PDB file of C-alpha atoms and ligand atoms in Angstrom:
ATOM      1  CA  MET A 144      51.688  66.322  76.149  1.00  0.00           C
ATOM      2  CA  ARG A 145      53.767  65.623  79.233  1.00  0.00           C
ATOM      3  CA  ASN A 146      56.557  68.238  79.073  1.00  0.00           C
ATOM      4  CA  PHE A 147      56.637  71.573  77.248  1.00  0.00           C
ATOM      5  CA  THR A 148      60.266  72.233  76.372  1.00  0.00           C
ATOM      6  CA  SER A 149      60.072  72.745  72.590  1.00  0.00           C
ATOM      7  CA  ILE A 150      57.640  72.610  69.665  1.00  0.00           C
ATOM      8  CA  GLN A 151      58.469  68.904  69.375  1.00  0.00           C
ATOM      9  CA  ASP A 152      56.522  68.275  72.585  1.00  0.00           C
ATOM     10  CA  VAL A 153      53.302  69.641  71.068  1.00  0.00           C
ATOM     11  CA  ASP A 154      50.904  67.180  69.380  1.00  0.00           C
ATOM     12  CA  ASP A 155      49.050  69.796  67.321  1.00  0.00           C
ATOM     13  CA  VAL A 156      50.333  73.371  67.255  1.00  0.00           C
ATOM     14  CA  ASN A 157      47.210  74.757  65.536  1.00  0.00           C
ATOM     15  CA  ILE A 158      44.940  73.316  68.208  1.00  0.00           C
ATOM     16  CA  LEU A 159      47.166  74.715  70.984  1.00  0.00           C
ATOM     17  CA  VAL A 160      47.142  78.210  69.422  1.00  0.00           C
ATOM     18  CA  SER A 161      43.357  78.100  68.903  1.00  0.00           C
ATOM     19  CA  GLU A 162      42.958  77.024  72.504  1.00  0.00           C
ATOM     20  CA  ALA A 163      45.060  79.977  73.702  1.00  0.00           C
ATOM     21  CA  ILE A 164      42.900  82.360  71.621  1.00  0.00           C
ATOM     22  CA  GLU A 165      39.733  80.823  73.119  1.00  0.00           C
ATOM     23  CA  LEU A 166      41.107  81.089  76.672  1.00  0.00           C
ATOM     24  CA  LYS A 167      41.774  84.789  76.093  1.00  0.00           C
ATOM     25  CA  LYS A 168      38.031  85.230  75.418  1.00  0.00           C
ATOM     26  CA  ASN A 169      36.975  83.093  78.369  1.00  0.00           C
ATOM     27  CA  PRO A 170      39.846  82.713  80.891  1.00  0.00           C
ATOM     28  CA  PHE A 171      37.784  81.140  83.691  1.00  0.00           C
ATOM     29  CA  LEU A 172      36.080  78.384  81.701  1.00  0.00           C
ATOM     30  CA  PHE A 173      38.326  75.742  83.303  1.00  0.00           C
ATOM     31  CA  GLU A 174      38.733  77.370  86.712  1.00  0.00           C
ATOM     32  CA  ASN A 175      38.471  74.044  88.568  1.00  0.00           C
ATOM     33  CA  LEU A 176      40.715  71.962  86.294  1.00  0.00           C
ATOM     34  CA  GLY A 177      43.816  72.597  88.406  1.00  0.00           C
ATOM     35  CA  LYS A 178      42.149  72.485  91.811  1.00  0.00           C
ATOM     36  CA  ARG A 179      44.545  71.122  94.480  1.00  0.00           C
ATOM     37  CA  LYS A 180      47.372  70.929  91.964  1.00  0.00           C
ATOM     38  CA  THR A 181      50.582  72.865  92.591  1.00  0.00           C
ATOM     39  CA  LEU A 182      52.772  74.551  90.001  1.00  0.00           C
ATOM     40  CA  GLY A 183      56.346  75.228  91.131  1.00  0.00           C
ATOM     41  CA  LEU A 184      58.207  77.958  89.232  1.00  0.00           C
ATOM     42  CA  ILE A 185      61.967  77.782  89.661  1.00  0.00           C
ATOM     43  CA  PHE A 186      64.077  80.721  88.496  1.00  0.00           C
ATOM     44  CA  LEU A 187      67.833  80.686  88.098  1.00  0.00           C
ATOM     45  CA  ASN A 188      67.680  84.076  86.287  1.00  0.00           C
ATOM     46  CA  PRO A 189      65.513  87.238  86.380  1.00  0.00           C
ATOM     47  CA  SER A 190      61.968  87.389  85.006  1.00  0.00           C
ATOM     48  CA  LEU A 191      58.959  89.705  84.836  1.00  0.00           C
ATOM     49  CA  ARG A 192      56.551  88.469  82.153  1.00  0.00           C
ATOM     50  CA  THR A 193      57.268  84.750  82.428  1.00  0.00           C
ATOM     51  CA  ARG A 194      56.906  84.699  86.181  1.00  0.00           C
ATOM     52  CA  ILE A 195      53.721  86.769  86.444  1.00  0.00           C
ATOM     53  CA  SER A 196      51.945  85.516  83.317  1.00  0.00           C
ATOM     54  CA  THR A 197      52.528  81.862  84.224  1.00  0.00           C
ATOM     55  CA  GLN A 198      51.287  82.446  87.787  1.00  0.00           C
ATOM     56  CA  LYS A 199      48.204  84.189  86.445  1.00  0.00           C
ATOM     57  CA  ALA A 200      47.610  81.372  83.951  1.00  0.00           C
ATOM     58  CA  ALA A 201      47.825  78.802  86.769  1.00  0.00           C
ATOM     59  CA  ASN A 202      45.473  80.862  88.976  1.00  0.00           C
ATOM     60  CA  ASN A 203      42.928  81.048  86.134  1.00  0.00           C
ATOM     61  CA  LEU A 204      42.911  77.222  86.116  1.00  0.00           C
ATOM     62  CA  GLY A 205      42.510  77.011  89.909  1.00  0.00           C
ATOM     63  CA  MET A 206      46.088  75.854  90.592  1.00  0.00           C
ATOM     64  CA  ASN A 207      48.303  76.872  93.498  1.00  0.00           C
ATOM     65  CA  THR A 208      51.664  78.331  92.589  1.00  0.00           C
ATOM     66  CA  MET A 209      54.981  78.420  94.433  1.00  0.00           C
ATOM     67  CA  VAL A 210      57.830  80.550  93.116  1.00  0.00           C
ATOM     68  CA  MET A 211      61.458  80.249  94.090  1.00  0.00           C
ATOM     69  CA  ASN A 212      64.380  82.355  92.899  1.00  0.00           C
ATOM     70  CA  LEU A 213      66.739  79.463  93.417  1.00  0.00           C
ATOM     71  CA  ASP A 214      69.812  81.388  92.266  1.00  0.00           C
ATOM     72  CA  LYS A 215      69.389  83.909  95.109  1.00  0.00           C
ATOM     73  CA  GLU A 216      67.401  82.091  97.771  1.00  0.00           C
ATOM     74  CA  GLY A 217      68.412  78.452  97.428  1.00  0.00           C
ATOM     75  CA  TRP A 218      71.567  76.521  98.166  1.00  0.00           C
ATOM     76  CA  ALA A 219      74.245  76.836  95.499  1.00  0.00           C
ATOM     77  CA  LEU A 220      73.441  73.970  93.148  1.00  0.00           C
ATOM     78  CA  GLU A 221      75.866  71.353  91.828  1.00  0.00           C
ATOM     79  CA  THR A 222      74.644  70.257  88.398  1.00  0.00           C
ATOM     80  CA  GLU A 223      77.479  67.907  87.324  1.00  0.00           C
ATOM     81  CA  ASP A 224      77.632  64.221  88.184  1.00  0.00           C
ATOM     82  CA  GLY A 225      80.600  62.607  89.907  1.00  0.00           C
ATOM     83  CA  VAL A 226      81.814  65.748  91.671  1.00  0.00           C
ATOM     84  CA  VAL A 227      83.169  65.547  95.225  1.00  0.00           C
ATOM     85  CA  MET A 228      81.108  68.336  96.774  1.00  0.00           C
ATOM     86  CA  ASN A 229      83.782  69.916  98.953  1.00  0.00           C
ATOM     87  CA  GLY A 230      83.457  73.403  97.395  1.00  0.00           C
ATOM     88  CA  HIS A 231      80.832  76.134  97.809  1.00  0.00           C
ATOM     89  CA  LYS A 232      77.993  74.206  96.168  1.00  0.00           C
ATOM     90  CA  ALA A 233      75.887  72.693  98.970  1.00  0.00           C
ATOM     91  CA  GLU A 234      73.157  70.794  97.138  1.00  0.00           C
ATOM     92  CA  HIS A 235      73.116  68.454  94.140  1.00  0.00           C
ATOM     93  CA  ILE A 236      70.434  68.877  91.498  1.00  0.00           C
ATOM     94  CA  LYS A 237      69.589  65.183  91.955  1.00  0.00           C
ATOM     95  CA  GLU A 238      68.202  65.708  95.467  1.00  0.00           C
ATOM     96  CA  ALA A 239      66.905  69.235  94.847  1.00  0.00           C
ATOM     97  CA  ALA A 240      64.861  68.078  91.825  1.00  0.00           C
ATOM     98  CA  ALA A 241      63.555  64.963  93.569  1.00  0.00           C
ATOM     99  CA  VAL A 242      62.444  67.033  96.588  1.00  0.00           C
ATOM    100  CA  LEU A 243      60.728  69.673  94.428  1.00  0.00           C
ATOM    101  CA  GLY A 244      58.946  66.802  92.709  1.00  0.00           C
ATOM    102  CA  GLN A 245      57.428  65.813  96.058  1.00  0.00           C
ATOM    103  CA  TYR A 246      55.931  69.264  96.609  1.00  0.00           C
ATOM    104  CA  CYS A 247      54.812  70.126  93.067  1.00  0.00           C
ATOM    105  CA  ASP A 248      52.627  68.493  90.411  1.00  0.00           C
ATOM    106  CA  ILE A 249      54.115  70.485  87.511  1.00  0.00           C
ATOM    107  CA  ILE A 250      57.460  72.341  87.556  1.00  0.00           C
ATOM    108  CA  GLY A 251      58.645  75.259  85.409  1.00  0.00           C
ATOM    109  CA  ILE A 252      62.340  76.058  85.094  1.00  0.00           C
ATOM    110  CA  ARG A 253      64.236  79.130  83.862  1.00  0.00           C
ATOM    111  CA  SER A 254      67.896  78.470  83.227  1.00  0.00           C
ATOM    112  CA  PHE A 255      69.844  80.777  80.891  1.00  0.00           C
ATOM    113  CA  PRO A 256      72.994  79.660  79.083  1.00  0.00           C
ATOM    114  CA  LYS A 257      76.331  80.828  80.469  1.00  0.00           C
ATOM    115  CA  LEU A 258      77.450  81.672  76.885  1.00  0.00           C
ATOM    116  CA  GLU A 259      80.941  80.323  77.554  1.00  0.00           C
ATOM    117  CA  ASN A 260      80.857  76.742  76.289  1.00  0.00           C
ATOM    118  CA  ARG A 261      78.474  75.968  73.428  1.00  0.00           C
ATOM    119  CA  GLU A 262      78.454  72.191  73.899  1.00  0.00           C
ATOM    120  CA  GLU A 263      77.677  72.591  77.569  1.00  0.00           C
ATOM    121  CA  ASP A 264      74.849  75.124  77.031  1.00  0.00           C
ATOM    122  CA  TYR A 265      73.307  73.250  74.108  1.00  0.00           C
ATOM    123  CA  SER A 266      73.372  69.951  76.046  1.00  0.00           C
ATOM    124  CA  GLU A 267      70.544  71.380  78.231  1.00  0.00           C
ATOM    125  CA  ASN A 268      71.984  69.523  81.217  1.00  0.00           C
ATOM    126  CA  ILE A 269      69.797  71.222  83.861  1.00  0.00           C
ATOM    127  CA  LEU A 270      66.564  70.764  81.914  1.00  0.00           C
ATOM    128  CA  LYS A 271      67.310  67.094  81.231  1.00  0.00           C
ATOM    129  CA  LYS A 272      68.208  66.401  84.875  1.00  0.00           C
ATOM    130  CA  LEU A 273      64.980  68.020  86.077  1.00  0.00           C
ATOM    131  CA  ILE A 274      62.971  65.860  83.674  1.00  0.00           C
ATOM    132  CA  SER A 275      64.803  62.775  84.991  1.00  0.00           C
ATOM    133  CA  TYR A 276      64.717  63.465  88.716  1.00  0.00           C
ATOM    134  CA  THR A 277      61.503  65.395  89.538  1.00  0.00           C
ATOM    135  CA  GLY A 278      59.082  62.770  88.198  1.00  0.00           C
ATOM    136  CA  THR A 279      56.702  65.626  87.247  1.00  0.00           C
ATOM    137  CA  PRO A 280      55.879  67.269  83.930  1.00  0.00           C
ATOM    138  CA  ILE A 281      58.380  70.053  83.195  1.00  0.00           C
ATOM    139  CA  ILE A 282      57.737  73.380  81.466  1.00  0.00           C
ATOM    140  CA  SER A 283      60.576  75.466  80.042  1.00  0.00           C
ATOM    141  CA  LEU A 284      60.419  79.064  81.223  1.00  0.00           C
ATOM    142  CA  GLU A 285      63.386  79.748  78.880  1.00  0.00           C
ATOM    143  CA  THR A 286      66.328  77.439  79.043  1.00  0.00           C
ATOM    144  CA  ALA A 287      69.700  77.548  77.278  1.00  0.00           C
ATOM    145  CA  THR A 288      68.423  76.941  73.745  1.00  0.00           C
ATOM    146  CA  ARG A 289      64.707  77.748  73.625  1.00  0.00           C
ATOM    147  CA  HIS A 290      61.838  79.850  75.010  1.00  0.00           C
ATOM    148  CA  PRO A 291      58.752  77.949  73.845  1.00  0.00           C
ATOM    149  CA  LEU A 292      56.141  79.789  75.983  1.00  0.00           C
ATOM    150  CA  GLN A 293      57.306  82.993  74.284  1.00  0.00           C
ATOM    151  CA  SER A 294      57.111  81.407  70.826  1.00  0.00           C
ATOM    152  CA  LEU A 295      53.592  80.099  71.442  1.00  0.00           C
ATOM    153  CA  ALA A 296      52.478  83.605  72.503  1.00  0.00           C
ATOM    154  CA  ASP A 297      54.255  85.010  69.421  1.00  0.00           C
ATOM    155  CA  LEU A 298      52.485  82.624  67.056  1.00  0.00           C
ATOM    156  CA  MET A 299      49.161  83.361  68.781  1.00  0.00           C
ATOM    157  CA  THR A 300      49.774  87.108  68.316  1.00  0.00           C
ATOM    158  CA  ILE A 301      50.599  86.648  64.616  1.00  0.00           C
ATOM    159  CA  LYS A 302      47.497  84.504  64.123  1.00  0.00           C
ATOM    160  CA  GLU A 303      45.260  87.088  65.863  1.00  0.00           C
ATOM    161  CA  LEU A 304      46.530  89.982  63.739  1.00  0.00           C
ATOM    162  CA  SER A 305      47.307  88.313  60.406  1.00  0.00           C
ATOM    163  CA  PRO A 306      45.858  89.603  57.141  1.00  0.00           C
ATOM    164  CA  ASN A 307      43.637  87.159  55.212  1.00  0.00           C
ATOM    165  CA  ARG A 308      46.622  85.652  53.401  1.00  0.00           C
ATOM    166  CA  ARG A 309      49.922  84.006  54.235  1.00  0.00           C
ATOM    167  CA  PRO A 310      51.829  86.741  56.130  1.00  0.00           C
ATOM    168  CA  LYS A 311      55.479  87.642  55.692  1.00  0.00           C
ATOM    169  CA  VAL A 312      57.316  87.493  59.020  1.00  0.00           C
ATOM    170  CA  VAL A 313      60.840  88.920  59.399  1.00  0.00           C
ATOM    171  CA  LEU A 314      63.091  88.212  62.364  1.00  0.00           C
ATOM    172  CA  THR A 315      65.699  90.964  62.533  1.00  0.00           C
ATOM    173  CA  TRP A 316      68.812  91.048  64.679  1.00  0.00           C
ATOM    174  CA  ALA A 317      69.219  94.283  66.676  1.00  0.00           C
ATOM    175  CA  PRO A 318      72.215  95.835  68.425  1.00  0.00           C
ATOM    176  CA  HIS A 319      72.723  95.410  72.186  1.00  0.00           C
ATOM    177  CA  ILE A 320      75.372  96.221  74.749  1.00  0.00           C
ATOM    178  CA  LYS A 321      75.368  92.721  76.294  1.00  0.00           C
ATOM    179  CA  ALA A 322      75.817  89.213  74.942  1.00  0.00           C
ATOM    180  CA  LEU A 323      72.317  87.679  74.994  1.00  0.00           C
ATOM    181  CA  PRO A 324      71.185  84.064  74.548  1.00  0.00           C
ATOM    182  CA  GLN A 325      70.009  82.632  71.211  1.00  0.00           C
ATOM    183  CA  ALA A 326      67.022  81.015  72.955  1.00  0.00           C
ATOM    184  CA  VAL A 327      64.321  83.471  71.844  1.00  0.00           C
ATOM    185  CA  PRO A 328      65.373  83.659  68.162  1.00  0.00           C
ATOM    186  CA  ASN A 329      66.096  79.884  68.019  1.00  0.00           C
ATOM    187  CA  SER A 330      62.665  79.120  69.340  1.00  0.00           C
ATOM    188  CA  PHE A 331      60.897  81.741  67.211  1.00  0.00           C
ATOM    189  CA  ALA A 332      62.613  80.391  64.087  1.00  0.00           C
ATOM    190  CA  GLU A 333      61.665  76.837  65.001  1.00  0.00           C
ATOM    191  CA  TRP A 334      57.985  77.750  65.457  1.00  0.00           C
ATOM    192  CA  MET A 335      57.828  79.968  62.353  1.00  0.00           C
ATOM    193  CA  SER A 336      59.414  77.319  60.119  1.00  0.00           C
ATOM    194  CA  ASP A 337      56.557  75.052  61.136  1.00  0.00           C
ATOM    195  CA  SER A 338      53.819  77.675  60.482  1.00  0.00           C
ATOM    196  CA  ASN A 339      51.898  78.961  57.481  1.00  0.00           C
ATOM    197  CA  VAL A 340      54.053  82.096  57.035  1.00  0.00           C
ATOM    198  CA  ASP A 341      56.812  83.306  54.709  1.00  0.00           C
ATOM    199  CA  PHE A 342      59.710  83.511  57.120  1.00  0.00           C
ATOM    200  CA  VAL A 343      62.859  85.598  56.603  1.00  0.00           C
ATOM    201  CA  ILE A 344      65.758  86.103  59.030  1.00  0.00           C
ATOM    202  CA  THR A 345      68.095  89.080  58.692  1.00  0.00           C
ATOM    203  CA  HIS A 346      71.312  89.664  60.634  1.00  0.00           C
ATOM    204  CA  PRO A 347      74.899  90.773  60.074  1.00  0.00           C
ATOM    205  CA  GLU A 348      77.229  88.029  58.800  1.00  0.00           C
ATOM    206  CA  GLY A 349      78.526  85.900  61.657  1.00  0.00           C
ATOM    207  CA  TYR A 350      75.191  85.882  63.513  1.00  0.00           C
ATOM    208  CA  GLU A 351      73.830  82.720  61.838  1.00  0.00           C
ATOM    209  CA  LEU A 352      71.751  80.676  64.267  1.00  0.00           C
ATOM    210  CA  SER A 353      72.175  76.908  64.461  1.00  0.00           C
ATOM    211  CA  ASP A 354      70.504  75.407  61.365  1.00  0.00           C
ATOM    212  CA  GLU A 355      68.782  72.955  63.690  1.00  0.00           C
ATOM    213  CA  PHE A 356      66.357  75.857  64.300  1.00  0.00           C
ATOM    214  CA  THR A 357      66.368  77.797  61.021  1.00  0.00           C
ATOM    215  CA  LYS A 358      65.565  75.010  58.542  1.00  0.00           C
ATOM    216  CA  GLY A 359      63.125  76.407  55.967  1.00  0.00           C
ATOM    217  CA  ALA A 360      63.919  80.064  56.689  1.00  0.00           C
ATOM    218  CA  GLU A 361      65.326  82.444  54.098  1.00  0.00           C
ATOM    219  CA  ILE A 362      68.391  84.300  55.374  1.00  0.00           C
ATOM    220  CA  ILE A 363      69.064  87.764  53.904  1.00  0.00           C
ATOM    221  CA  TYR A 364      72.020  89.817  55.138  1.00  0.00           C
ATOM    222  CA  GLU A 365      70.718  93.214  53.885  1.00  0.00           C
ATOM    223  CA  GLN A 366      68.140  94.328  56.421  1.00  0.00           C
ATOM    224  CA  ASP A 367      66.409  96.803  54.072  1.00  0.00           C
ATOM    225  CA  VAL A 368      65.871  94.051  51.479  1.00  0.00           C
ATOM    226  CA  ALA A 369      64.606  91.592  54.078  1.00  0.00           C
ATOM    227  CA  LEU A 370      62.096  94.117  55.463  1.00  0.00           C
ATOM    228  CA  GLN A 371      60.377  94.648  52.067  1.00  0.00           C
ATOM    229  CA  ASP A 372      56.605  94.099  52.369  1.00  0.00           C
ATOM    230  CA  ALA A 373      56.853  92.481  55.810  1.00  0.00           C
ATOM    231  CA  ASP A 374      53.597  92.085  57.743  1.00  0.00           C
ATOM    232  CA  PHE A 375      55.374  91.385  61.037  1.00  0.00           C
ATOM    233  CA  VAL A 376      58.877  92.395  62.123  1.00  0.00           C
ATOM    234  CA  TYR A 377      60.285  90.615  65.191  1.00  0.00           C
ATOM    235  CA  VAL A 378      63.174  92.567  66.690  1.00  0.00           C
ATOM    236  CA  LYS A 379      65.704  90.708  68.846  1.00  0.00           C
ATOM    237  CA  ASN A 380      69.368  90.762  69.723  1.00  0.00           C
ATOM    238  CA  TRP A 381      71.379  87.585  70.132  1.00  0.00           C
ATOM    239  CA  SER A 382      75.054  86.784  70.529  1.00  0.00           C
ATOM    240  CA  SER A 383      76.946  84.761  67.931  1.00  0.00           C
ATOM    241  CA  TYR A 384      76.377  81.007  67.761  1.00  0.00           C
ATOM    242  CA  ASN A 385      79.420  80.210  65.595  1.00  0.00           C
ATOM    243  CA  ASN A 386      81.801  82.464  67.515  1.00  0.00           C
ATOM    244  CA  TYR A 387      79.990  81.342  70.591  1.00  0.00           C
ATOM    245  CA  GLY A 388      78.604  83.996  72.949  1.00  0.00           C
ATOM    246  CA  LYS A 389      80.549  86.830  71.300  1.00  0.00           C
ATOM    247  CA  ILE A 390      79.339  90.311  70.280  1.00  0.00           C
ATOM    248  CA  LEU A 391      80.510  90.740  66.665  1.00  0.00           C
ATOM    249  CA  SER A 392      78.675  93.952  65.816  1.00  0.00           C
ATOM    250  CA  THR A 393      77.185  96.962  67.568  1.00  0.00           C
ATOM    251  CA  ASP A 394      76.269  98.674  64.284  1.00  0.00           C
ATOM    252  CA  LYS A 395      73.554 101.210  65.160  1.00  0.00           C
ATOM    253  CA  ASN A 396      72.179 101.015  61.620  1.00  0.00           C
ATOM    254  CA  TRP A 397      70.554  97.717  62.581  1.00  0.00           C
ATOM    255  CA  MET A 398      68.188  99.434  65.064  1.00  0.00           C
ATOM    256  CA  LEU A 399      64.611  99.483  63.736  1.00  0.00           C
ATOM    257  CA  THR A 400      63.425 103.071  63.209  1.00  0.00           C
ATOM    258  CA  ASN A 401      60.339 104.611  61.571  1.00  0.00           C
ATOM    259  CA  LYS A 402      62.414 105.161  58.439  1.00  0.00           C
ATOM    260  CA  LYS A 403      63.136 101.432  58.189  1.00  0.00           C
ATOM    261  CA  LEU A 404      59.542 100.566  58.985  1.00  0.00           C
ATOM    262  CA  TYR A 405      58.640 102.500  55.853  1.00  0.00           C
ATOM    263  CA  TYR A 406      60.125  99.669  53.714  1.00  0.00           C
ATOM    264  CA  THR A 407      57.695  97.161  55.195  1.00  0.00           C
ATOM    265  CA  GLY A 408      54.036  96.628  54.411  1.00  0.00           C
ATOM    266  CA  ASN A 409      53.111  98.804  57.426  1.00  0.00           C
ATOM    267  CA  ALA A 410      54.362  95.910  59.547  1.00  0.00           C
ATOM    268  CA  ARG A 411      53.393  95.204  63.124  1.00  0.00           C
ATOM    269  CA  VAL A 412      56.465  95.293  65.343  1.00  0.00           C
ATOM    270  CA  MET A 413      57.140  92.586  67.928  1.00  0.00           C
ATOM    271  CA  HIS A 414      59.700  92.116  70.711  1.00  0.00           C
ATOM    272  CA  CYS A 415      59.654  89.629  73.579  1.00  0.00           C
ATOM    273  CA  LEU A 416      60.721  92.322  76.107  1.00  0.00           C
ATOM    274  CA  PRO A 417      62.622  93.547  78.051  1.00  0.00           C
ATOM    275  CA  VAL A 418      63.723  95.979  75.349  1.00  0.00           C
ATOM    276  CA  ARG A 419      66.424  98.613  75.597  1.00  0.00           C
ATOM    277  CA  ARG A 420      64.952 101.767  74.119  1.00  0.00           C
ATOM    278  CA  ASP A 421      67.002 103.462  71.416  1.00  0.00           C
ATOM    279  CA  VAL A 422      69.572 100.655  71.496  1.00  0.00           C
ATOM    280  CA  GLU A 423      67.600  97.699  70.113  1.00  0.00           C
ATOM    281  CA  LEU A 424      64.468  99.496  69.018  1.00  0.00           C
ATOM    282  CA  ALA A 425      63.782 103.217  68.460  1.00  0.00           C
ATOM    283  CA  SER A 426      61.390 104.851  70.925  1.00  0.00           C
ATOM    284  CA  GLU A 427      59.436 106.275  68.002  1.00  0.00           C
ATOM    285  CA  VAL A 428      58.624 102.711  66.912  1.00  0.00           C
ATOM    286  CA  LEU A 429      57.856 101.413  70.415  1.00  0.00           C
ATOM    287  CA  ASP A 430      55.554 104.368  71.090  1.00  0.00           C
ATOM    288  CA  GLY A 431      54.025 104.313  67.607  1.00  0.00           C
ATOM    289  CA  GLN A 432      50.939 102.695  66.081  1.00  0.00           C
ATOM    290  CA  ASN A 433      52.762  99.644  64.712  1.00  0.00           C
ATOM    291  CA  SER A 434      54.099  98.284  67.997  1.00  0.00           C
ATOM    292  CA  ILE A 435      52.182  95.281  69.359  1.00  0.00           C
ATOM    293  CA  VAL A 436      54.635  94.411  72.152  1.00  0.00           C
ATOM    294  CA  ILE A 437      52.109  94.939  74.969  1.00  0.00           C
ATOM    295  CA  ASN A 438      49.467  92.722  73.354  1.00  0.00           C
ATOM    296  CA  GLN A 439      52.229  90.188  72.709  1.00  0.00           C
ATOM    297  CA  ALA A 440      53.122  90.242  76.433  1.00  0.00           C
ATOM    298  CA  ASN A 441      49.432  89.936  77.392  1.00  0.00           C
ATOM    299  CA  ASN A 442      49.211  86.809  75.239  1.00  0.00           C
ATOM    300  CA  ARG A 443      51.865  85.168  77.413  1.00  0.00           C
ATOM    301  CA  VAL A 444      49.087  84.488  79.969  1.00  0.00           C
ATOM    302  CA  TYR A 445      46.905  82.560  77.515  1.00  0.00           C
ATOM    303  CA  ALA A 446      49.807  80.717  75.933  1.00  0.00           C
ATOM    304  CA  ALA A 447      50.853  79.481  79.391  1.00  0.00           C
ATOM    305  CA  GLN A 448      47.236  78.691  80.244  1.00  0.00           C
ATOM    306  CA  ALA A 449      46.785  76.579  77.093  1.00  0.00           C
ATOM    307  CA  VAL A 450      49.977  74.656  77.935  1.00  0.00           C
ATOM    308  CA  LEU A 451      49.011  74.074  81.588  1.00  0.00           C
ATOM    309  CA  LYS A 452      45.493  73.023  80.578  1.00  0.00           C
ATOM    310  CA  ASN A 453      46.876  70.480  78.113  1.00  0.00           C
ATOM    311  CA  ILE A 454      49.333  69.049  80.674  1.00  0.00           C
ATOM    312  CA  LEU A 455      46.647  68.875  83.396  1.00  0.00           C
ATOM    313  CA  GLU A 456      44.218  67.104  81.043  1.00  0.00           C
ATOM    314  CA  ASN A 457      46.753  64.543  79.850  1.00  0.00           C
ATOM    315  CA  ASN A 458      48.666  63.652  83.011  1.00  0.00           C
ATOM    316  CA  PHE A 459      46.298  63.691  85.991  1.00  0.00           C
TER     317      PHE A 459
HETATM  318  C1  LIG B 552      66.738  87.532  77.824  1.00  0.00           C
HETATM  319  C2  LIG B 552      67.105  86.929  76.469  1.00  0.00           C
HETATM  320  O1  LIG B 552      67.043  85.693  76.322  1.00  0.00           O
HETATM  321  O2  LIG B 552      67.431  87.679  75.552  1.00  0.00           O
HETATM  322  C3  LIG B 552      65.297  87.250  78.172  1.00  0.00           C
HETATM  323  C4  LIG B 552      64.268  87.577  77.135  1.00  0.00           C
HETATM  324  C5  LIG B 552      62.901  87.056  77.451  1.00  0.00           C
HETATM  325  N1  LIG B 552      66.953  88.959  77.800  1.00  0.00           N
HETATM  326  C6  LIG B 552      67.882  89.557  78.535  1.00  0.00           C
HETATM  327  O3  LIG B 552      68.594  88.897  79.249  1.00  0.00           O
HETATM  328  C7  LIG B 552      67.990  91.083  78.466  1.00  0.00           C
HETATM  329  C8  LIG B 552      69.010  91.592  79.418  1.00  0.00           C
HETATM  330  C9  LIG B 552      69.397  93.050  79.232  1.00  0.00           C
HETATM  331  O4  LIG B 552      70.270  93.457  79.991  1.00  0.00           O
HETATM  332  O5  LIG B 552      68.884  93.766  78.354  1.00  0.00           O
END
């Protein structure tokens, strides 16, 4: 593949997941593959796991990495075309991207949605302009609509810990105090719909995700019913897609507790992190035997490494 911005960029998802599982066993097998190649990681929003796991993945392949928190340390970026730049924005994305393309062989970009204008966010303007103007392969580090490195790590985690049958995977909405992007649940739904799992989504009415991502998923509004016999429960908050960017519910009954976990088939509990304890997910669950969130975060390294390996092998 050339870019990694969604599951559609991947030739064979099963091979990519198997590769990530193999790299976890032997992370330094391809330690010279990325020699003298530079990965640039551009952040327009905060990050812990994505930033560190992707750097570690690149290091394991012998690459150099450069990280820039462009929102704080760069010039204010103009991303629209045809604007007379007489305001506070000093640099156009056209030049910024082209220059970064001179210094880097592969570029990763994190760019959250503003959650104000759905058309604008879902147009993925920044991602598309980077693909056009850098001339390098581009990796999404979570953009407005998707977080594919997270979804690959999630699928890898499910594959590692699955019972010897088709597992039931439930994505459940959770309460939050802030309006969060739909990127993680969109992406998770997209990857699950394409996998050998029974996939159920549960959320309060009004929190339907775009059906572009949820095709093939069963949607159940009663959380207790949805959780029945689940093997994996993925907990995540998101803001409304239809009533775009709005918080429609803060109902505490949607927080996953040990009592709710009882309805499942002793399910493993997943969350992409960061998680707000006792708002989204009860501490008793996070600290209990069923939580696999730390292993899930560890798998981010090998998911990123499998993606970088594939891009290095196919483009240089
Ligand atoms: C991001 C999101 O897309 O939901 C990143 C997840 C990988 N999460 C947040 O922004 C959480 C912010 C908060 O204040 O809890």
